[in-house]
PDB file of C-alpha atoms in Angstrom:
ATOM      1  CA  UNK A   1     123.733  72.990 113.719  1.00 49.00           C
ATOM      2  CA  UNK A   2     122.905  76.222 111.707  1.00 70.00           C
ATOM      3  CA  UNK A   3     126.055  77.815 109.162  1.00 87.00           C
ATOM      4  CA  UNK A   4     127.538  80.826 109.581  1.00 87.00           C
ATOM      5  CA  UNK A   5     125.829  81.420 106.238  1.00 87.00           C
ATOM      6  CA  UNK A   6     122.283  80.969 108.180  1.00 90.00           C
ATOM      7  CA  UNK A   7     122.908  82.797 111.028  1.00 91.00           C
ATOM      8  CA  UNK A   8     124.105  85.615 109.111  1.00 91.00           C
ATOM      9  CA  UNK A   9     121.167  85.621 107.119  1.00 91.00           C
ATOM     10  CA  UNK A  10     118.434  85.581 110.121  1.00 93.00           C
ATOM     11  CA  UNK A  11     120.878  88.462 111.559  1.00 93.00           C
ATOM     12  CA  UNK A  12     120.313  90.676 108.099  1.00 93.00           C
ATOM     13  CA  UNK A  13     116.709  90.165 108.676  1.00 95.00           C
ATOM     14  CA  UNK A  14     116.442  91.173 112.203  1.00 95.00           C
ATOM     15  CA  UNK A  15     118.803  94.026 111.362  1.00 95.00           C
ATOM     16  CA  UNK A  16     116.314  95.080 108.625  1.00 95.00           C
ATOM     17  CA  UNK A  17     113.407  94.893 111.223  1.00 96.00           C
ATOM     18  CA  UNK A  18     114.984  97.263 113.786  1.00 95.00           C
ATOM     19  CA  UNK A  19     115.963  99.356 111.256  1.00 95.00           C
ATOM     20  CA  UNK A  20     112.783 100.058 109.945  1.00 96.00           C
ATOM     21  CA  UNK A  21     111.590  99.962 113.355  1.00 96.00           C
ATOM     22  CA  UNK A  22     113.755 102.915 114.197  1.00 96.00           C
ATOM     23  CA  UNK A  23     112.558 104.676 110.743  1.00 96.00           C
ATOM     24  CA  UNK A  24     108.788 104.069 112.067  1.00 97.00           C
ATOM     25  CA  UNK A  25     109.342 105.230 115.406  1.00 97.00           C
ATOM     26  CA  UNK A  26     111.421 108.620 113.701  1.00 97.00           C
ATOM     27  CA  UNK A  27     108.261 109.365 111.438  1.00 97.00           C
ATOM     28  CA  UNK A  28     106.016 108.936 114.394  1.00 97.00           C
ATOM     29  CA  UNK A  29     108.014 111.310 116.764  1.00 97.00           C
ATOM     30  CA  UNK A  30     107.601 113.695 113.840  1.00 97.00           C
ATOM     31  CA  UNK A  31     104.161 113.575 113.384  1.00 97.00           C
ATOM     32  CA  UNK A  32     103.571 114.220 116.644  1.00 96.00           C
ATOM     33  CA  UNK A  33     105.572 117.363 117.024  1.00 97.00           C
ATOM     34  CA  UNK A  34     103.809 118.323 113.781  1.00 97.00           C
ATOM     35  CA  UNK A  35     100.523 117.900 115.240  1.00 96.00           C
ATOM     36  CA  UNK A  36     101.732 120.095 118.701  1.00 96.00           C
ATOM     37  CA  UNK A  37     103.075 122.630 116.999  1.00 95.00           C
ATOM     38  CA  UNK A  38      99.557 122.964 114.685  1.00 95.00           C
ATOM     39  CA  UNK A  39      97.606 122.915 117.707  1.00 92.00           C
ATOM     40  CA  UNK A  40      99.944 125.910 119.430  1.00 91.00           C
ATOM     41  CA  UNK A  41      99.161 127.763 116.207  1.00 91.00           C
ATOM     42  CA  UNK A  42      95.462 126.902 116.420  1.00 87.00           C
ATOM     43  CA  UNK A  43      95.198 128.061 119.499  1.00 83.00           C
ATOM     44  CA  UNK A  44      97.578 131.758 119.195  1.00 83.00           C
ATOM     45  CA  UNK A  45      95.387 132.183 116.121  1.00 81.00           C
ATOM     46  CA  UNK A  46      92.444 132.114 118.052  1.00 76.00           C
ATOM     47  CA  UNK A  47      93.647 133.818 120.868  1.00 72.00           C
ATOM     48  CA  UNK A  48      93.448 137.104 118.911  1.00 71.00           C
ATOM     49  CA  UNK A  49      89.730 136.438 117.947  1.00 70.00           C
ATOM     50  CA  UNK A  50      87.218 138.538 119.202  1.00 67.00           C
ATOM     51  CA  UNK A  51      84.206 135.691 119.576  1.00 68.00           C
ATOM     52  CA  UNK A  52      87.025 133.722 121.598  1.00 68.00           C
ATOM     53  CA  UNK A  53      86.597 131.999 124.729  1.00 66.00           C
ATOM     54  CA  UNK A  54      90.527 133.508 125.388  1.00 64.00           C
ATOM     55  CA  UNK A  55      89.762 136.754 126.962  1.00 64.00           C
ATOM     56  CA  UNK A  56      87.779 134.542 129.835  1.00 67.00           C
ATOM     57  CA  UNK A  57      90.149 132.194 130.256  1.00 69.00           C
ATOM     58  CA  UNK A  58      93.646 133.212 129.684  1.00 74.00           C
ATOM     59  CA  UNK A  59      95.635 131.255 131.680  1.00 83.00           C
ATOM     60  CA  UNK A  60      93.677 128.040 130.204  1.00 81.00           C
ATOM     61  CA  UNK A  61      94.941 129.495 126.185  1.00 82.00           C
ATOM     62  CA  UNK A  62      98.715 130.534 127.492  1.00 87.00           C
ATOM     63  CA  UNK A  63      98.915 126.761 129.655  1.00 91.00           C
ATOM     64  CA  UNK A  64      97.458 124.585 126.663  1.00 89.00           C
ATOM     65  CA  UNK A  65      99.943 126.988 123.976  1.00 90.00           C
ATOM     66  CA  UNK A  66     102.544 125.848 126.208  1.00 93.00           C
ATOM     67  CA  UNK A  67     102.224 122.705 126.270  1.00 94.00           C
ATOM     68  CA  UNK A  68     101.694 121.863 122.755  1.00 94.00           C
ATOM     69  CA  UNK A  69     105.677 123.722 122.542  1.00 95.00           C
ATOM     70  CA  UNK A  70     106.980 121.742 125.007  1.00 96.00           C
ATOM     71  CA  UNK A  71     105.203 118.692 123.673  1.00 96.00           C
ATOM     72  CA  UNK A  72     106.441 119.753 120.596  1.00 96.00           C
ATOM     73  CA  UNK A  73     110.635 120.123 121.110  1.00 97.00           C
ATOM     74  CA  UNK A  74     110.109 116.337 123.473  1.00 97.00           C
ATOM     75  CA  UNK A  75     108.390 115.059 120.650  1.00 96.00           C
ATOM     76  CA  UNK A  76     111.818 116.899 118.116  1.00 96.00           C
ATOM     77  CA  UNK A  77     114.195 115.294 120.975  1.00 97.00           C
ATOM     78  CA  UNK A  78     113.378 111.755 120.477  1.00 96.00           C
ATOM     79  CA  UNK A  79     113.120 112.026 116.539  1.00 96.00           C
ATOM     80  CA  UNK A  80     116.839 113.259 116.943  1.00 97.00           C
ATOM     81  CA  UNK A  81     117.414 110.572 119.137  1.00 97.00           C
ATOM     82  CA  UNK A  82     115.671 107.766 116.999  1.00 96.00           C
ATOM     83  CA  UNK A  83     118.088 109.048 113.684  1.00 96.00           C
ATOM     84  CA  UNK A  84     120.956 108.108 115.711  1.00 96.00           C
ATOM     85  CA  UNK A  85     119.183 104.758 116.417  1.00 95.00           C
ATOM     86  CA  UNK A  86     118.511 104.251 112.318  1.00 96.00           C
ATOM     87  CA  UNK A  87     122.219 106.006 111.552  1.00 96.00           C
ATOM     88  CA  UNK A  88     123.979 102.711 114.298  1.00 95.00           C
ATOM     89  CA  UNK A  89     121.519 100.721 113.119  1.00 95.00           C
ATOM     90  CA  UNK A  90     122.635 100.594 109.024  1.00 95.00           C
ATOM     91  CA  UNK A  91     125.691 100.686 109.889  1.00 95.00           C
ATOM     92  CA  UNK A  92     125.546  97.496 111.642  1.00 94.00           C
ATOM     93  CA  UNK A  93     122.974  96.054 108.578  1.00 94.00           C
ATOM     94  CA  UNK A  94     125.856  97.092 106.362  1.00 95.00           C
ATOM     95  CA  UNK A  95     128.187  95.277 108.390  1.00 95.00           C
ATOM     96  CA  UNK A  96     126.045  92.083 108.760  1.00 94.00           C
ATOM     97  CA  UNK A  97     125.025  92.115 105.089  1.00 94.00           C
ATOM     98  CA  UNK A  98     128.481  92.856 104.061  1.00 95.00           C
ATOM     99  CA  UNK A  99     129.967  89.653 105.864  1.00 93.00           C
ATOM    100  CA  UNK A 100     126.991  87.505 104.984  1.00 93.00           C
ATOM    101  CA  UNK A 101     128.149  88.540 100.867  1.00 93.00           C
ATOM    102  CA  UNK A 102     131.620  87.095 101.881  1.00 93.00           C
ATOM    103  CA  UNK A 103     130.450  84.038 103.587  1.00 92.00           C
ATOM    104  CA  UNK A 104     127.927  83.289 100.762  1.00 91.00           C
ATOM    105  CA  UNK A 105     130.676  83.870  98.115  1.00 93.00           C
ATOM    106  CA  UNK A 106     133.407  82.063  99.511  1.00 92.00           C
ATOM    107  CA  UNK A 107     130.923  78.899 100.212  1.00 90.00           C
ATOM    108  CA  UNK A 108     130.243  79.511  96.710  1.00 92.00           C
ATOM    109  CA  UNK A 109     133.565  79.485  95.372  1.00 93.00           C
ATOM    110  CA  UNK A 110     134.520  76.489  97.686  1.00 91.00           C
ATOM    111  CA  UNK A 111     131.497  74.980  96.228  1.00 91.00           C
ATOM    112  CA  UNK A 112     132.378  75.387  92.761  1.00 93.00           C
ATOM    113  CA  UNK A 113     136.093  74.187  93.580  1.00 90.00           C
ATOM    114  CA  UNK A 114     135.257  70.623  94.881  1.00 92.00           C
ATOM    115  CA  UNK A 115     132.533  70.286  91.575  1.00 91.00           C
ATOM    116  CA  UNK A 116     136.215  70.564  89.748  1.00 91.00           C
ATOM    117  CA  UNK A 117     138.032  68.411  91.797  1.00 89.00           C
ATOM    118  CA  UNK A 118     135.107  66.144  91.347  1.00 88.00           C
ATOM    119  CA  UNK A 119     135.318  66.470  87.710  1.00 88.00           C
ATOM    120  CA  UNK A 120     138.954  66.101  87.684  1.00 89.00           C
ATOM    121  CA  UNK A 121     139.163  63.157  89.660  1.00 86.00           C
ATOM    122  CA  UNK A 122     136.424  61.453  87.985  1.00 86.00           C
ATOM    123  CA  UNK A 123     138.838  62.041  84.503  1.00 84.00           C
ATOM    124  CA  UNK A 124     141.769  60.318  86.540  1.00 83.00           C
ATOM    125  CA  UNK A 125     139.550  57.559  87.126  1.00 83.00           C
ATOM    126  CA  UNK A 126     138.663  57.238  83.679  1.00 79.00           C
ATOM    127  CA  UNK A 127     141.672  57.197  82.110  1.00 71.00           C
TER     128      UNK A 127
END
């Protein structure tokens, strides 16, 4: 059977994981609303150009500039969303990491307690 010490390790590592899971997904959701809200400025900017294709099809300009917005704020919605995600999820590595320390450092010090007992009784014996 595993420790406590164990288990609370592998649980710091997966902890670590989704965290930086979360952190990937939150860059991604920015790049994409990035990328939508370059392509609804693309596409105002050449709206307004004379050689454009926009004074044919304006409905086709307004529909795709309106979708790159709306793209856009869903893609801003779940970036919000995923910092929440990486905010619960150092809290909880914190948490994990911070008992781990204790477990680690009282096995440590219970450790280094029996290697004096074992030193002391090995004096008694001695004598």
């Amino acid at each position: 059977m595993s420790t406590r010490k164990d288990r609370l390790k592998k649980l710091v590592k997966v902890q670590e994981q989704l965290k930086a899971l979360h952190e990937t997904r939150h860059a991604t959701f920015l790049a994409e609303a990035n990328a939508a809200e370059a392509e609804a400025q693309e596409l105002v900017g050449h709206f307004d150009q004379d050689n454009s294709l926009s004074g044919l099809f304006p409905d086709l300009y307004h529909r795709r500039i309106a979708q790159a917005v709306v793209r856009q704020e869903k893609s801003l919605e779940s970036a919000r969303q995923e910092a929440g995600l990486i905010a619960t999820a150092n809290a909880r590595t914190n948490m994990v990491e911070r008992a781990y320390r204790d477990v680690r450092n009282r096995d440590e010090r219970e450790r280094s307690d029996r290697e004096r007992l074992d030193l002391i009784a090995q004096k008694r014996s001695e004598e």
